Short mmCIF file of C-alpha atoms and ligand atoms in Angstrom, two decimals:
data_model
loop_
_atom_site.label_atom_id
_atom_site.label_comp_id
_atom_site.label_asym_id
_atom_site.label_seq_id
_atom_site.Cartn_x
_atom_site.Cartn_y
_atom_site.Cartn_z
CA UNK A 1 11.58 23.13 16.34
CA UNK A 2 9.04 20.26 16.67
CA UNK A 3 5.56 20.93 14.85
CA UNK A 4 3.24 21.77 17.66
CA UNK A 5 5.30 19.59 19.95
CA UNK A 6 3.19 16.66 18.19
CA UNK A 7 4.36 13.29 19.40
CA UNK A 8 2.96 10.56 17.08
CA UNK A 9 3.32 6.69 17.67
CA UNK A 10 2.59 4.59 14.61
CA UNK A 11 1.60 1.08 15.30
CA UNK A 12 1.60 -1.49 12.47
CA UNK A 13 2.09 -5.23 11.83
CA UNK A 14 4.49 -4.61 9.25
CA UNK A 15 7.28 -1.94 8.63
CA UNK A 16 9.31 -1.89 5.34
CA UNK A 17 12.00 -2.73 4.82
CA UNK A 18 12.45 -4.61 8.09
CA UNK A 19 9.45 -6.56 8.00
CA UNK A 20 7.37 -6.29 5.05
CA UNK A 21 4.66 -8.41 3.40
CA UNK A 22 2.77 -5.90 1.30
CA UNK A 23 1.38 -2.30 0.93
CA UNK A 24 0.81 -1.81 4.81
CA UNK A 25 4.53 -2.08 5.33
CA UNK A 26 5.30 0.40 2.58
CA UNK A 27 3.02 3.03 4.29
CA UNK A 28 4.43 2.36 7.70
CA UNK A 29 7.90 2.57 6.54
CA UNK A 30 7.39 5.75 4.30
CA UNK A 31 5.05 8.02 6.17
CA UNK A 32 7.01 8.67 9.24
CA UNK A 33 10.02 9.74 7.12
CA UNK A 34 7.81 12.43 5.52
CA UNK A 35 6.43 13.42 8.90
CA UNK A 36 9.72 13.93 10.36
CA UNK A 37 10.66 16.47 7.47
CA UNK A 38 7.43 18.35 8.84
CA UNK A 39 9.23 18.30 12.24
CA UNK A 40 7.06 15.88 13.98
CA UNK A 41 8.35 13.48 16.65
CA UNK A 42 7.05 10.31 14.79
CA UNK A 43 8.05 6.97 16.16
CA UNK A 44 6.92 3.35 14.99
CA UNK A 45 6.15 0.17 17.06
CA UNK A 46 5.76 -3.37 15.66
CA UNK A 47 6.33 -6.96 16.96
CA UNK A 48 9.98 -8.29 17.04
CA UNK A 49 9.38 -11.10 14.57
CA UNK A 50 11.86 -13.76 14.15
CA UNK A 51 12.40 -12.68 10.52
CA UNK A 52 13.74 -9.39 11.58
CA UNK A 53 17.57 -9.17 11.29
CA UNK A 54 18.79 -8.19 14.65
CA UNK A 55 22.44 -7.59 13.34
CA UNK A 56 21.74 -5.77 10.15
CA UNK A 57 19.46 -3.26 11.64
CA UNK A 58 21.60 -2.99 14.99
CA UNK A 59 18.64 -3.71 17.30
CA UNK A 60 19.27 -2.92 21.00
CA UNK A 61 17.60 -4.07 24.14
CA UNK A 62 16.21 -0.92 26.00
CA UNK A 63 13.89 -2.46 28.63
CA UNK A 64 13.31 -5.83 30.20
CA UNK A 65 10.29 -7.59 31.76
CA UNK A 66 7.48 -5.06 31.07
CA UNK A 67 4.34 -6.53 32.66
CA UNK A 68 1.68 -6.95 29.92
CA UNK A 69 -1.45 -8.61 31.14
CA UNK A 70 -0.09 -12.00 32.80
CA UNK A 71 3.10 -11.85 30.57
CA UNK A 72 6.35 -10.01 30.54
CA UNK A 73 7.87 -8.55 27.34
CA UNK A 74 11.00 -7.12 26.42
CA UNK A 75 11.31 -3.78 24.40
CA UNK A 76 13.98 -3.41 21.79
CA UNK A 77 14.86 -0.34 19.59
CA UNK A 78 16.29 0.51 16.22
CA UNK A 79 16.00 3.43 13.70
CA UNK A 80 13.98 3.08 10.28
CA UNK A 81 16.85 2.95 7.70
CA UNK A 82 17.85 6.23 6.19
CA UNK A 83 16.06 8.23 8.79
CA UNK A 84 16.08 9.22 12.40
CA UNK A 85 12.81 7.53 13.16
CA UNK A 86 12.93 5.29 16.15
CA UNK A 87 11.24 1.83 15.80
CA UNK A 88 10.34 0.02 18.99
CA UNK A 89 10.08 -3.67 18.76
CA UNK A 90 8.13 -6.01 21.23
CA UNK A 91 9.75 -9.18 22.07
CA UNK A 92 7.49 -12.12 23.18
CA UNK A 93 7.22 -15.71 22.25
CA UNK A 94 4.19 -15.10 20.01
CA UNK A 95 6.47 -13.28 17.61
CA UNK A 96 9.48 -15.64 17.64
CA UNK A 97 8.64 -17.73 14.70
CA UNK A 98 9.81 -16.85 11.12
CA UNK A 99 6.64 -15.66 9.72
CA UNK A 100 4.91 -12.22 10.16
CA UNK A 101 1.48 -13.57 9.95
CA UNK A 102 0.45 -17.09 11.10
CA UNK A 103 -2.55 -18.98 10.31
CA UNK A 104 -2.53 -20.73 13.85
CA UNK A 105 -1.73 -24.13 12.32
CA UNK A 106 -0.09 -26.85 14.23
CA UNK A 107 -0.87 -25.42 17.82
CA UNK A 108 0.71 -21.95 17.03
CA UNK A 109 -1.15 -19.00 18.43
CA UNK A 110 -3.63 -17.44 16.12
CA UNK A 111 -3.04 -14.06 14.55
CA UNK A 112 -6.01 -12.62 16.52
CA UNK A 113 -4.55 -13.76 19.68
CA UNK A 114 -0.91 -12.40 18.67
CA UNK A 115 -2.09 -9.12 17.63
CA UNK A 116 -4.58 -8.42 20.56
CA UNK A 117 -1.59 -9.24 22.86
CA UNK A 118 0.47 -6.77 20.70
CA UNK A 119 -2.14 -4.08 20.87
CA UNK A 120 -1.98 -4.32 24.73
CA UNK A 121 1.88 -4.41 24.71
CA UNK A 122 1.85 -1.08 22.76
CA UNK A 123 0.43 0.83 25.64
CA UNK A 124 2.35 -0.96 28.48
CA UNK A 125 5.62 -0.32 26.37
CA UNK A 126 4.98 3.41 26.21
CA UNK A 127 4.24 3.54 30.10
CA UNK A 128 7.49 1.82 30.72
CA UNK A 129 9.57 4.14 28.52
CA UNK A 130 7.59 7.10 29.58
CA UNK A 131 6.76 8.22 26.05
CA UNK A 132 3.50 9.86 25.93
CA UNK A 133 2.08 10.23 22.41
CA UNK A 134 -0.40 12.83 21.50
CA UNK A 135 -1.70 10.34 18.99
CA UNK A 136 -1.53 6.74 18.64
CA UNK A 137 -1.84 5.99 14.96
CA UNK A 138 -3.22 2.58 14.34
CA UNK A 139 -3.19 0.57 11.18
CA UNK A 140 -5.62 -2.18 10.14
CA UNK A 141 -7.21 -4.77 12.38
CA UNK A 142 -3.85 -5.88 13.87
CA UNK A 143 -3.75 -2.72 16.09
CA UNK A 144 -7.47 -2.00 16.37
CA UNK A 145 -7.74 -3.34 20.09
CA UNK A 146 -5.41 -0.47 21.17
CA UNK A 147 -8.22 2.02 20.40
CA UNK A 148 -10.74 -0.09 22.34
CA UNK A 149 -8.31 -0.42 25.26
CA UNK A 150 -7.85 3.36 25.48
CA UNK A 151 -11.63 3.89 25.51
CA UNK A 152 -12.47 1.27 28.00
CA UNK A 153 -9.72 -0.38 30.28
CA UNK A 154 -7.33 2.53 30.16
CA UNK A 155 -10.08 5.35 30.33
CA UNK A 156 -9.00 6.30 33.91
CA UNK A 157 -5.30 5.88 33.41
CA UNK A 158 -3.80 9.29 33.98
CA UNK A 159 -0.71 8.58 31.63
CA UNK A 160 -3.03 8.49 28.60
CA UNK A 161 -5.30 11.22 29.60
CA UNK A 162 -4.36 13.17 26.44
CA UNK A 163 -3.72 10.50 24.02
CA UNK A 164 -6.00 10.17 20.90
CA UNK A 165 -6.21 7.41 18.28
CA UNK A 166 -6.33 7.58 14.67
CA UNK A 167 -7.33 4.31 12.91
CA UNK A 168 -6.34 3.79 9.27
CA UNK A 169 -8.17 1.23 7.08
CA UNK A 170 -5.85 -0.23 4.40
CA UNK A 171 -7.61 -3.29 3.71
CA UNK A 172 -11.25 -3.61 4.80
CA UNK A 173 -11.44 -7.17 3.34
CA UNK A 174 -9.25 -8.57 6.29
CA UNK A 175 -11.19 -7.91 9.51
CA UNK A 176 -9.46 -10.02 12.08
CA UNK A 177 -12.35 -12.34 13.17
CA UNK A 178 -12.73 -14.52 16.28
CA UNK A 179 -16.05 -16.21 17.40
CA UNK A 180 -16.89 -13.26 19.57
CA UNK A 181 -14.98 -10.30 17.85
CA UNK A 182 -14.50 -8.33 14.63
CA UNK A 183 -11.19 -6.28 15.48
CA UNK A 184 -11.70 -4.17 12.21
CA UNK A 185 -15.14 -3.20 13.68
CA UNK A 186 -13.70 -2.64 17.04
CA UNK A 187 -11.12 -0.13 15.54
CA UNK A 188 -13.72 1.79 13.58
CA UNK A 189 -16.20 2.00 16.47
CA UNK A 190 -13.51 3.10 19.22
CA UNK A 191 -10.85 5.34 17.27
CA UNK A 192 -11.39 9.10 17.74
CA UNK A 193 -10.86 9.65 14.00
CA UNK A 194 -10.71 7.11 11.16
CA UNK A 195 -9.20 7.29 7.70
CA UNK A 196 -8.77 5.17 4.67
CA UNK A 197 -6.26 5.40 1.83
CA UNK A 198 -8.03 7.35 -0.73
CA UNK A 199 -10.98 9.93 -0.76
CA UNK A 200 -13.09 7.78 -3.21
CA UNK A 201 -12.61 4.61 -1.32
CA UNK A 202 -13.62 6.62 1.95
CA UNK A 203 -16.97 7.30 0.34
CA UNK A 204 -17.38 3.80 -1.43
CA UNK A 205 -16.91 1.81 1.84
CA UNK A 206 -20.14 3.38 3.09
CA UNK A 207 -22.08 1.48 0.47
CA UNK A 208 -23.14 -2.19 0.66
CA UNK A 209 -21.19 -2.87 -2.62
CA UNK A 210 -17.87 -1.93 -0.94
CA UNK A 211 -18.55 -1.88 2.69
CA UNK A 212 -17.52 -5.65 3.34
CA UNK A 213 -20.29 -6.05 5.74
CA UNK A 214 -19.14 -2.99 7.76
CA UNK A 215 -21.10 -0.27 5.91
CA UNK A 216 -23.48 0.13 8.74
CA UNK A 217 -20.86 0.60 11.51
CA UNK A 218 -18.84 2.83 9.13
CA UNK A 219 -22.05 4.99 8.58
CA UNK A 220 -22.13 5.68 12.45
CA UNK A 221 -18.58 7.28 12.08
CA UNK A 222 -18.93 8.85 8.79
CA UNK A 223 -18.30 12.41 10.29
CA UNK A 224 -15.15 10.96 11.66
CA UNK A 225 -13.95 9.24 8.48
CA UNK A 226 -11.37 10.71 6.17
CA UNK A 227 -9.65 9.65 2.87
CA UNK A 228 -5.95 10.42 2.47
CA UNK A 229 -4.23 9.04 -0.75
CA UNK A 230 -1.06 6.96 -0.17
CA UNK A 231 2.03 8.30 -1.62
CA UNK A 232 4.91 6.37 -3.64
CA UNK A 233 8.54 6.24 -2.70
CA UNK A 234 9.54 8.75 -5.50
CA UNK A 235 13.22 8.06 -4.77
CA UNK A 236 12.90 4.14 -5.17
CA UNK A 237 10.78 4.69 -8.31
CA UNK A 238 12.76 7.28 -10.19
CA UNK A 239 13.32 6.61 -13.99
CA UNK A 240 16.09 9.24 -14.02
CA UNK A 241 18.43 7.15 -11.71
CA UNK A 242 16.78 3.87 -11.27
CA UNK A 243 19.69 1.19 -11.14
CA UNK A 244 17.19 -1.60 -11.91
CA UNK A 245 16.55 -0.41 -15.45
CA UNK A 246 18.98 -0.45 -18.43
CA UNK A 247 18.38 3.17 -19.80
CA UNK A 248 17.56 6.02 -17.52
CA UNK A 249 15.42 8.82 -18.77
CA UNK A 250 13.27 11.91 -17.56
CA UNK A 251 10.37 13.84 -18.69
CA UNK A 252 12.76 15.61 -21.13
CA UNK A 253 14.22 12.52 -22.65
CA UNK A 254 11.11 10.19 -22.79
CA UNK A 255 12.20 8.88 -26.28
CA UNK A 256 14.75 6.84 -24.23
CA UNK A 257 11.96 4.68 -22.89
CA UNK A 258 12.07 3.01 -26.40
CA UNK A 259 15.42 1.47 -25.62
CA UNK A 260 13.94 -0.20 -22.53
CA UNK A 261 11.06 -1.51 -24.46
CA UNK A 262 13.26 -3.11 -27.10
CA UNK A 263 15.57 -4.54 -24.41
CA UNK A 264 12.65 -6.17 -22.46
CA UNK A 265 11.15 -7.55 -25.89
CA UNK A 266 14.48 -9.11 -26.42
CA UNK A 267 14.86 -10.52 -22.80
CA UNK A 268 11.29 -12.05 -22.78
CA UNK A 269 11.33 -13.43 -26.39
CA UNK A 270 8.80 -11.07 -27.98
CA UNK A 271 9.29 -9.53 -31.32
CA UNK A 272 11.46 -6.77 -31.18
CA UNK A 273 9.78 -3.58 -32.58
CA UNK A 274 10.02 -0.30 -31.01
CA UNK A 275 6.79 0.83 -32.49
CA UNK A 276 4.44 -2.00 -31.18
CA UNK A 277 2.62 -0.94 -28.13
CA UNK A 278 3.69 -2.69 -24.98
CA UNK A 279 0.98 -3.10 -22.35
CA UNK A 280 2.11 -3.92 -18.85
CA UNK A 281 0.44 -5.32 -15.67
CA UNK A 282 2.09 -6.09 -12.30
CA UNK A 283 -0.13 -7.39 -9.57
CA UNK A 284 -1.33 -9.92 -7.25
CA UNK A 285 -3.39 -12.28 -9.51
CA UNK A 286 -6.42 -12.28 -7.44
CA UNK A 287 -10.18 -11.47 -7.90
CA UNK A 288 -9.79 -7.88 -6.51
CA UNK A 289 -7.34 -7.07 -9.30
CA UNK A 290 -9.87 -7.69 -12.26
CA UNK A 291 -7.76 -10.40 -13.93
CA UNK A 292 -11.01 -11.89 -15.40
CA UNK A 293 -11.37 -8.91 -17.60
CA UNK A 294 -8.51 -10.20 -19.71
CA UNK A 295 -9.82 -12.66 -22.16
CA UNK A 296 -8.84 -14.25 -25.45
CA UNK A 297 -10.36 -11.55 -27.72
CA UNK A 298 -7.58 -9.23 -26.63
CA UNK A 299 -5.15 -11.35 -28.71
CA UNK A 300 -6.68 -9.54 -31.69
CA UNK A 301 -5.41 -6.15 -30.62
CA UNK A 302 -2.08 -4.79 -32.15
CA UNK A 303 0.09 -4.82 -29.10
CA UNK A 304 2.12 -7.08 -26.81
CA UNK A 305 1.25 -7.88 -23.13
CA UNK A 306 3.61 -8.42 -20.32
CA UNK A 307 2.04 -9.65 -17.09
CA UNK A 308 3.99 -10.02 -13.93
CA UNK A 309 2.53 -11.30 -10.60
CA UNK A 310 1.65 -14.22 -8.27
CA UNK A 311 -1.64 -15.19 -6.80
CA UNK A 312 -4.37 -17.68 -6.95
CA UNK A 313 -3.87 -20.67 -9.24
CA UNK A 314 -7.10 -20.12 -11.05
CA UNK A 315 -5.97 -16.71 -12.28
CA UNK A 316 -2.35 -17.80 -12.84
CA UNK A 317 -3.63 -20.65 -15.07
CA UNK A 318 -5.93 -18.47 -17.08
CA UNK A 319 -3.28 -16.10 -17.95
CA UNK A 320 -0.59 -18.92 -18.67
CA UNK A 321 -3.23 -20.41 -20.86
CA UNK A 322 -3.45 -17.12 -22.87
CA UNK A 323 0.33 -17.02 -23.05
CA UNK A 324 0.34 -20.61 -24.27
CA UNK A 325 -2.06 -20.01 -27.06
CA UNK A 326 -0.70 -16.69 -28.25
CA UNK A 327 3.01 -16.73 -27.37
CA UNK A 328 3.80 -13.70 -29.44
CA UNK A 329 1.09 -11.50 -27.92
CA UNK A 330 1.29 -12.39 -24.15
CA UNK A 331 4.25 -12.98 -21.75
CA UNK A 332 3.15 -14.20 -18.46
CA UNK A 333 5.79 -14.13 -15.49
CA UNK A 334 4.51 -15.95 -12.29
CA UNK A 335 6.90 -14.59 -9.65
CA UNK A 336 7.76 -11.63 -7.36
CA UNK A 337 10.61 -9.83 -9.03
CA UNK A 338 11.40 -6.29 -8.20
CA UNK A 339 13.96 -5.78 -10.96
CA UNK A 340 11.72 -7.04 -13.61
CA UNK A 341 8.89 -5.10 -12.18
CA UNK A 342 11.01 -1.91 -12.72
CA UNK A 343 11.94 -2.95 -16.18
CA UNK A 344 8.24 -3.39 -17.16
CA UNK A 345 7.31 0.10 -15.86
CA UNK A 346 10.23 1.48 -17.86
CA UNK A 347 9.43 -0.36 -20.95
CA UNK A 348 5.58 -0.23 -21.31
CA UNK A 349 3.58 2.24 -23.15
CA UNK A 350 0.37 1.48 -21.40
CA UNK A 351 -0.26 0.04 -18.00
CA UNK A 352 -3.37 -1.77 -16.66
CA UNK A 353 -5.21 -1.21 -13.39
CA UNK A 354 -8.52 -3.02 -13.60
CA UNK A 355 -9.52 -3.62 -10.03
CA UNK A 356 -12.96 -4.59 -8.77
CA UNK A 357 -12.24 -2.63 -5.73
CA UNK A 358 -8.96 -0.55 -4.76
CA UNK A 359 -8.37 1.22 -1.61
CA UNK A 360 -5.50 3.14 -3.10
CA UNK A 361 -3.48 1.13 -5.62
CA UNK A 362 0.14 2.11 -6.26
CA UNK A 363 1.06 0.52 -9.62
CA UNK A 364 -0.94 3.09 -11.63
CA UNK A 365 1.08 5.99 -9.87
CA UNK A 366 4.47 4.25 -10.39
CA UNK A 367 3.48 3.52 -14.14
CA UNK A 368 2.71 7.29 -14.70
CA UNK A 369 6.09 8.19 -12.97
CA UNK A 370 7.71 6.17 -15.67
CA UNK A 371 5.86 7.72 -18.43
CA UNK A 372 3.32 4.84 -19.12
CA UNK A 373 -0.17 5.61 -19.74
CA UNK A 374 -2.68 3.97 -17.25
CA UNK A 375 -5.83 2.38 -18.37
CA UNK A 376 -7.93 2.12 -15.14
CA UNK A 377 -11.16 1.21 -13.84
CA UNK A 378 -12.96 4.06 -11.98
CA UNK A 379 -12.89 2.86 -8.38
CA UNK A 380 -11.22 3.81 -5.12
CA UNK A 381 -7.75 5.19 -5.39
CA UNK A 382 -7.60 4.57 -9.20
CA UNK A 383 -10.62 7.16 -9.54
CA UNK A 384 -8.57 9.69 -7.55
CA UNK A 385 -5.29 9.34 -9.60
CA UNK A 386 -6.40 8.45 -13.36
CA UNK A 387 -8.43 10.69 -15.50
CA UNK A 388 -8.40 11.57 -19.20
CA UNK A 389 -5.72 14.07 -18.70
CA UNK A 390 -3.24 11.35 -17.86
CA UNK A 391 -4.93 8.20 -19.12
CA UNK A 392 -8.03 6.18 -20.01
CA UNK A 393 -10.75 4.99 -17.64
CA UNK A 394 -13.82 2.79 -17.76
CA UNK A 395 -16.60 2.71 -15.17
CA UNK A 396 -18.47 -0.45 -15.24
CA UNK A 397 -16.47 -3.68 -14.27
CA UNK A 398 -16.65 -5.53 -17.51
CA UNK A 399 -14.45 -7.06 -20.16
CA UNK A 400 -16.05 -5.23 -23.18
CA UNK A 401 -15.70 -1.81 -21.30
CA UNK A 402 -11.93 -2.51 -20.75
CA UNK A 403 -11.62 -3.81 -24.35
CA UNK A 404 -13.00 -0.38 -25.71
CA UNK A 405 -10.95 1.68 -23.51
CA UNK A 406 -7.72 -0.13 -24.50
CA UNK A 407 -8.88 -0.09 -28.25
CA UNK A 408 -9.09 3.77 -27.93
CA UNK A 409 -5.76 4.00 -26.14
CA UNK A 410 -4.03 2.02 -28.93
CA UNK A 411 -5.85 4.22 -31.65
CA UNK A 412 -4.28 7.41 -29.94
CA UNK A 413 -0.98 5.87 -29.54
CA UNK A 414 -0.66 4.90 -33.13
CA UNK A 415 -2.37 7.71 -34.92
CA UNK A 416 -2.12 10.80 -32.60
CA UNK A 417 1.44 10.77 -31.36
CA UNK A 418 1.16 14.50 -30.14
CA UNK A 419 -1.86 13.74 -28.03
CA UNK A 420 0.00 10.56 -26.73
CA UNK A 421 2.94 12.53 -25.75
CA UNK A 422 0.87 15.05 -23.77
CA UNK A 423 -0.90 12.11 -21.88
CA UNK A 424 2.68 10.85 -20.86
CA UNK A 425 3.97 14.23 -20.00
CA UNK A 426 0.92 15.13 -17.81
CA UNK A 427 1.34 11.72 -16.05
CA UNK A 428 5.15 11.97 -15.41
CA UNK A 429 4.69 15.58 -13.93
CA UNK A 430 2.18 14.58 -11.30
CA UNK A 431 3.33 14.69 -7.70
CA UNK A 432 2.61 11.34 -5.84
CA UNK A 433 5.32 11.91 -3.18
CA UNK A 434 4.67 11.19 0.41
CA UNK A 435 5.34 14.78 1.32
CA UNK A 436 1.89 15.77 0.06
CA UNK A 437 0.01 13.11 1.92
CA UNK A 438 1.98 13.64 5.08
CA UNK A 439 0.64 17.28 5.29
CA UNK A 440 -2.74 15.69 5.18
CA UNK A 441 -1.86 13.44 8.13
CA UNK A 442 -0.53 16.31 9.94
CA UNK A 443 -3.82 18.18 9.72
CA UNK A 444 -5.59 14.99 11.03
CA UNK A 445 -3.16 14.77 13.88
CA UNK A 446 -3.68 18.45 14.66
CA UNK A 447 -7.29 17.93 14.72
CA UNK A 448 -7.07 15.16 17.13
CA UNK A 449 -4.84 16.94 19.47
CA UNK A 450 -7.53 19.62 19.70
CA UNK A 451 -10.29 17.24 20.15
CA UNK A 452 -12.00 17.12 23.58
CA UNK A 453 -11.84 13.65 25.24
P1 LIG B 501 -1.62 -4.37 -3.31
O1 LIG B 501 -3.22 -4.51 -3.22
O2 LIG B 501 -1.08 -5.48 -3.61
O3 LIG B 501 -1.05 -3.54 -2.04
P2 LIG B 501 -0.78 -1.95 -4.74
O4 LIG B 501 -0.98 -1.55 -6.08
O5 LIG B 501 -1.16 -0.92 -3.69
O6 LIG B 501 -1.30 -3.31 -4.58
O7 LIG B 501 0.83 -2.25 -4.49
C1 LIG B 501 1.54 -3.31 -5.19
C2 LIG B 501 3.10 -3.15 -5.09
O8 LIG B 501 3.65 -4.41 -5.37
C3 LIG B 501 3.59 -2.28 -6.29
O9 LIG B 501 4.75 -1.63 -5.66
C4 LIG B 501 4.06 -3.40 -7.33
O10 LIG B 501 5.02 -2.78 -8.25
C5 LIG B 501 4.50 -4.38 -6.35
N1 LIG B 501 4.42 -5.80 -6.97
C6 LIG B 501 3.14 -6.39 -7.11
N2 LIG B 501 3.38 -7.60 -7.63
C7 LIG B 501 4.74 -7.83 -7.81
C8 LIG B 501 5.55 -8.71 -8.59
N3 LIG B 501 5.10 -9.86 -8.79
N4 LIG B 501 6.86 -8.45 -8.55
C9 LIG B 501 7.32 -7.34 -8.10
N5 LIG B 501 6.70 -6.27 -7.68
C10 LIG B 501 5.32 -6.49 -7.33
#
């Protein structure tokens, strides 16, 4: 039985694992699997980028020469790996090159042009294959134009008479700007309902501090604005059977984490000592992530730091500088490395999430799943997932506030082992699965279906 016969089409610029750059891809790849468990008919649509491996994913042509504006497109189909979720892929010259995003350099079409075309192609493809969604679930500015098209150009199109739109904001900082348009604003103004990826961030973006210039537009839609926390892939991030770590463990065998710690200390050339607190950080090294809060005075603390990430040269250099000066305290690894990331989650006692702003944030949740205690700045999704039952928090964005929080954490780590164990167990027992978030999306979809046009 399908749930209320709800048919959902999720449109996104990225879908993990077939075409992923960041968190947007993770969400698009994980949410529909959880929706299918709730018996919804959920399907995905994305551009057919040159990077997508046609053979690996057994992609088949299903419809040719669909008229889209003045152009023609072909529609291809595959399924989301490890699921039954159909993925439709739109083939057009705009998407042929090897990159998912394009800067419009060297005469290439700009992303605003590519994705506004994609937004139109979404609607024409659905008509061509006669799939009538109850809700088109749009994600970030790339698909925002679809909401505007349904409200304007397609207003009298009988095919989409019942179709509603949900617009999910993953990153308010990227707005899709042209001389005359702001696609993010267009999505916010035209979608039937809007959500962002945590309850706290949904409130914060109504303020000047977090609104990225769109706070007034968002305020107009505040009654239609929701916050739903992202989940994490609890099968991929699972210390009990994670193949990327040396020693598997669970809430019952947390002491085995120590073997992962000493293994990582040896691998990275830090002093091997199972008692020394290991502090991890895995992130993009950019302003958003609060890298500037980590300064030389942290070298005085009785712990070892392991930082993994890539990003802006300024922040990479600042961290490498610390590692150069205090090689026994700081290890800084500038690369994207999934295996090392898992090893750090498994090895660390403490995990940092210092963001200036954070729509949701996944690393703090993954860290807790691996029994690592987070220290988080109280903002966005960090405020929704970290509290003093599971970790340590600080409110004002400042190095001293962070320093005090870490000092307190170390004191409890070294002097109050029982209290420390309680924090770790509370964290590891939390449920960050997509199943929970998918139920909240289901409620929004139902609300949309019952909405009068
Ligand atoms: P973002 O703002 O980058 O989306 P999130 O916390 O939402 O931040 O998600 C980051 C994800 O990327 C996490 O799964 C994290 O483990 C992973 N990640 C970030 N940097 C690296 C890296 N250098 N190597 C491996 N994984 C990384």
